């Protein structure tokens, strides 16, 4: 496992940290929670809570991570939470700690594929030549098949024909090279025919690369699947990265999001493509840093199951 000598935190040490985390998450998720009550969806900001199955309340729960003992009356509540066990030492101190061995036993096989993808992606240089055309490809042919529009309430900036023209030019120039299976699976048949790559779940570890926006967003899933083994600081950093990636993903999409205050990254122009690549590169750096923090935890969970 990850650590043999635990860090022991008194109640007055860890409770303020847990409260600060809760307040930070509540501030970040306030808009989503208010819209959910009002039944008003947001095409950009709600994605992380509709695509990924980790609720705001779960994100707001603070976890210290593996190898940290929490003392005090407030810690006992966690004995009713998944992944915690009682702890005591020879001096009579009592607390709770993450059951790292139990998490590994229950999650190891499930996270094996995630670990392989994260490790393989960490070892590659980012590819920056796709210019976000996966979102455009998803709506290729919408003039004849409106069902491909995933945000049907939002108009296309260039219309259906203009959008198709961007996709087809991207295919001719070699930009339509989506490496991510969970983006590619939403391609309609006409866009699949234009794509030189056909990513599948079986080829994910071989194709995933750190420049891919969706690969960066999926680090949030890897982090929350490790809860409570992963510290909440890591999960929250992954959430913030995923949120920033989603912003670029949709600003560079074919949809007109001006009513939501989002200025487009016009990837149909040379200037827009340069802007996209600059922002994409910065996000890829942050993603690689997260992979460095995730891999030791994933190795600790997966290795016993192999």
XYZ file of C-alpha atoms in Angstrom:
306
model
C 0.000 0.000 0.000
C 0.915 3.658 -0.106
C 2.166 4.397 3.386
C 3.108 2.434 6.503
C 3.387 5.236 9.091
C 0.106 7.173 9.224
C -0.236 10.901 9.643
C -2.463 11.574 12.658
C -4.628 14.706 12.663
C -6.425 16.066 15.709
C -10.018 17.186 15.259
C -9.076 20.863 15.450
C -6.598 20.304 12.611
C -8.746 18.515 10.061
C -12.276 19.867 10.624
C -11.420 23.395 9.349
C -9.835 21.853 6.260
C -12.963 19.797 5.616
C -15.152 22.890 6.050
C -12.989 24.961 3.714
C -13.251 22.223 1.078
C -17.036 22.061 1.452
C -17.387 25.812 1.044
C -15.156 25.815 -2.046
C -17.193 23.070 -3.698
C -20.502 24.702 -2.829
C -19.310 27.938 -4.440
C -18.199 26.092 -7.577
C -21.440 24.134 -7.888
C -23.964 26.773 -6.795
C -25.088 27.585 -10.335
C -25.628 23.953 -11.243
C -27.569 23.237 -8.074
C -29.809 26.264 -8.561
C -30.491 25.341 -12.200
C -31.253 21.745 -11.242
C -33.963 22.947 -8.844
C -35.388 25.244 -11.516
C -35.127 22.668 -14.311
C -32.946 24.959 -16.421
C -30.084 23.087 -18.152
C -26.815 24.774 -19.139
C -24.967 23.304 -22.157
C -21.514 24.138 -20.786
C -21.557 24.131 -17.006
C -23.811 21.131 -16.305
C -21.797 18.601 -18.315
C -19.577 17.424 -15.468
C -22.663 16.461 -13.445
C -24.631 14.834 -16.252
C -21.872 12.951 -18.066
C -19.914 11.981 -14.950
C -21.825 10.290 -12.147
C -20.382 12.177 -9.187
C -22.854 14.486 -7.496
C -22.048 17.890 -5.968
C -22.730 16.473 -2.508
C -20.186 13.721 -3.066
C -17.611 16.215 -4.304
C -18.222 18.380 -1.217
C -17.347 15.538 1.165
C -13.741 15.980 2.257
C -11.436 12.954 2.350
C -7.847 13.120 3.620
C -6.711 10.238 1.445
C -4.767 7.105 2.308
C -2.572 6.939 5.370
C -4.201 9.792 7.324
C -5.879 9.152 10.683
C -8.663 11.512 11.754
C -9.202 11.856 15.494
C -12.177 13.244 17.415
C -15.915 12.825 17.738
C -16.566 14.272 14.253
C -14.523 11.469 12.705
C -16.794 8.705 13.983
C -19.469 9.604 11.432
C -17.127 8.265 8.760
C -17.459 4.740 10.067
C -20.779 4.793 8.229
C -19.098 5.929 5.014
C -17.749 3.545 2.404
C -14.039 2.865 2.719
C -13.322 3.878 6.337
C -12.366 1.705 9.317
C -11.692 2.334 12.994
C -8.126 2.984 14.166
C -6.487 2.958 17.597
C -2.927 3.073 18.857
C -1.141 1.904 22.016
C -1.543 5.324 23.604
C -5.317 4.928 23.593
C -6.034 7.374 20.796
C -8.995 6.416 18.624
C -9.940 7.606 15.173
C -10.741 6.530 11.645
C -8.611 5.882 8.585
C -9.213 4.983 4.955
C -9.302 1.215 4.456
C -6.730 1.202 1.653
C -6.607 -2.586 1.419
C -10.386 -2.773 1.224
C -10.545 -0.155 -1.512
C -7.905 -2.057 -3.465
C -9.818 -5.317 -3.091
C -13.104 -3.789 -4.257
C -11.859 -1.427 -6.964
C -8.653 -2.981 -8.268
C -10.042 -4.870 -11.243
C -12.460 -2.065 -12.133
C -9.628 0.467 -12.259
C -7.141 -1.696 -14.124
C -8.098 -0.292 -17.524
C -8.141 3.262 -16.155
C -4.630 2.818 -14.801
C -3.327 1.478 -18.105
C -4.809 4.398 -20.034
C -3.491 7.015 -17.607
C 0.003 5.478 -17.579
C 0.205 5.172 -21.360
C -1.035 8.731 -21.858
C 1.468 10.083 -19.329
C 4.310 8.710 -21.450
C 3.303 10.505 -24.655
C 3.734 14.009 -26.011
C 0.530 15.952 -26.693
C -0.833 16.096 -30.227
C -2.185 19.563 -30.940
C -3.482 19.319 -34.493
C -7.129 18.340 -34.043
C -8.437 21.876 -33.301
C -11.477 20.549 -31.483
C -13.108 19.214 -34.643
C -14.573 16.251 -32.765
C -17.467 18.485 -31.651
C -18.018 19.556 -35.259
C -17.856 15.986 -36.532
C -20.559 14.943 -34.060
C -23.079 17.139 -35.914
C -21.946 16.375 -39.474
C -24.975 15.918 -41.709
C -27.396 17.659 -39.349
C -29.308 19.200 -42.266
C -30.632 15.755 -43.189
C -30.495 14.210 -39.704
C -31.239 16.779 -36.959
C -31.053 14.029 -34.317
C -27.237 14.322 -34.327
C -27.494 17.732 -32.630
C -26.598 17.074 -29.005
C -27.564 20.610 -27.944
C -30.615 21.062 -30.097
C -31.616 24.299 -28.339
C -28.381 25.985 -29.438
C -28.023 27.157 -33.058
C -24.968 26.309 -35.138
C -22.800 29.390 -35.687
C -22.189 28.581 -39.364
C -25.408 26.681 -40.030
C -25.569 23.039 -41.029
C -23.879 23.416 -44.420
C -21.124 25.664 -43.078
C -20.451 23.232 -40.241
C -20.207 20.303 -42.654
C -17.763 22.282 -44.797
C -15.443 22.812 -41.805
C -15.501 19.080 -40.995
C -14.807 18.103 -44.576
C -11.960 20.599 -44.919
C -10.516 19.293 -41.652
C -10.633 15.760 -43.027
C -8.806 16.836 -46.196
C -6.104 18.595 -44.166
C -5.597 15.722 -41.734
C -7.039 17.515 -38.717
C -9.939 15.116 -38.141
C -7.909 12.651 -36.070
C -9.927 12.043 -32.906
C -8.064 9.609 -30.613
C -10.695 9.363 -27.881
C -13.276 6.589 -27.961
C -15.895 8.452 -25.920
C -15.870 11.371 -28.346
C -15.645 9.256 -31.474
C -18.590 7.069 -30.444
C -20.906 10.033 -31.002
C -19.819 10.481 -34.627
C -22.635 9.902 -37.118
C -21.870 7.504 -39.956
C -20.934 10.273 -42.378
C -18.229 11.568 -39.997
C -16.953 8.069 -39.272
C -16.281 7.667 -42.970
C -14.157 10.827 -42.930
C -12.054 9.751 -39.939
C -8.732 7.941 -40.480
C -8.824 6.681 -36.864
C -11.477 4.400 -35.383
C -10.772 4.383 -31.617
C -12.368 1.639 -29.524
C -12.249 0.722 -25.842
C -9.715 -1.992 -26.667
C -7.380 0.480 -28.391
C -7.817 3.267 -25.858
C -4.485 2.765 -24.088
C -2.718 2.628 -27.451
C -4.301 5.819 -28.825
C -4.982 8.137 -25.879
C -2.751 11.207 -25.842
C -2.467 14.148 -23.420
C -3.456 16.835 -25.924
C -6.962 15.376 -26.148
C -9.439 17.487 -24.201
C -11.638 14.515 -23.377
C -8.665 12.552 -22.036
C -7.984 15.452 -19.698
C -11.590 15.631 -18.553
C -11.594 11.908 -17.851
C -8.906 12.423 -15.200
C -11.772 13.691 -13.054
C -13.458 10.295 -13.376
C -10.213 8.513 -12.475
C -9.882 10.713 -9.387
C -13.389 10.268 -8.032
C -13.327 6.512 -8.646
C -10.399 6.435 -6.203
C -12.385 8.131 -3.424
C -11.774 7.833 -0.474
C -8.230 6.663 -1.256
C -7.599 9.851 -3.231
C -7.419 13.052 -1.181
C -10.106 15.599 -1.935
C -7.462 18.145 -2.929
C -6.608 15.906 -5.890
C -10.243 15.293 -6.814
C -11.022 19.012 -6.674
C -8.003 19.863 -8.836
C -9.204 17.287 -11.370
C -12.687 18.817 -11.275
C -11.299 22.307 -11.892
C -9.242 21.071 -14.827
C -12.254 19.261 -16.290
C -14.370 22.400 -15.902
C -11.761 24.525 -17.710
C -11.449 21.928 -20.456
C -15.202 21.855 -20.941
C -15.160 25.628 -21.388
C -12.626 25.411 -24.235
C -14.353 22.373 -25.727
C -17.648 24.234 -26.065
C -16.221 27.627 -26.990
C -14.468 25.876 -29.889
C -17.576 23.913 -30.822
C -19.888 24.759 -33.750
C -22.638 25.952 -31.395
C -23.534 29.603 -30.864
C -23.292 30.056 -27.090
C -23.342 33.841 -27.039
C -26.513 33.843 -24.924
C -24.414 32.201 -22.183
C -21.661 34.793 -22.467
C -19.224 32.433 -24.229
C -17.169 33.991 -26.983
C -16.299 31.379 -29.631
C -12.848 30.139 -30.458
C -13.271 30.272 -34.229
C -11.368 27.162 -35.235
C -12.618 27.605 -38.802
C -9.995 30.391 -39.061
C -6.197 30.299 -38.774
C -6.315 32.695 -35.826
C -8.857 30.542 -34.023
C -6.837 27.386 -34.577
C -3.732 29.073 -33.138
C -5.719 30.210 -30.095
C -7.147 26.722 -29.606
C -3.710 25.071 -29.777
C -2.283 27.543 -27.235
C -5.057 26.880 -24.728
C -4.963 23.147 -25.474
C -1.227 23.010 -24.703
C -1.675 24.701 -21.322
C -4.465 22.293 -20.367
C -2.324 19.328 -21.432
C 0.435 20.423 -19.038
C -2.030 20.528 -16.167
C -3.324 17.094 -17.165
C 0.139 15.558 -17.110
C 0.726 16.957 -13.618
C -2.509 15.303 -12.475
C -1.437 12.005 -14.010
C 1.739 12.155 -11.930
C -0.410 12.443 -8.801
C -2.946 9.804 -9.852
C -0.594 7.054 -10.956
C 0.816 6.109 -7.514
C -2.740 5.741 -6.211
C -3.873 3.738 -9.245
C -0.801 1.492 -8.969
C -1.533 0.858 -5.295
C -5.115 -0.166 -6.073
C -4.516 -2.146 -9.248
C -1.282 -3.999 -8.449
C -2.785 -6.312 -5.772
C -5.565 -7.330 -8.173
C -3.148 -8.362 -10.925
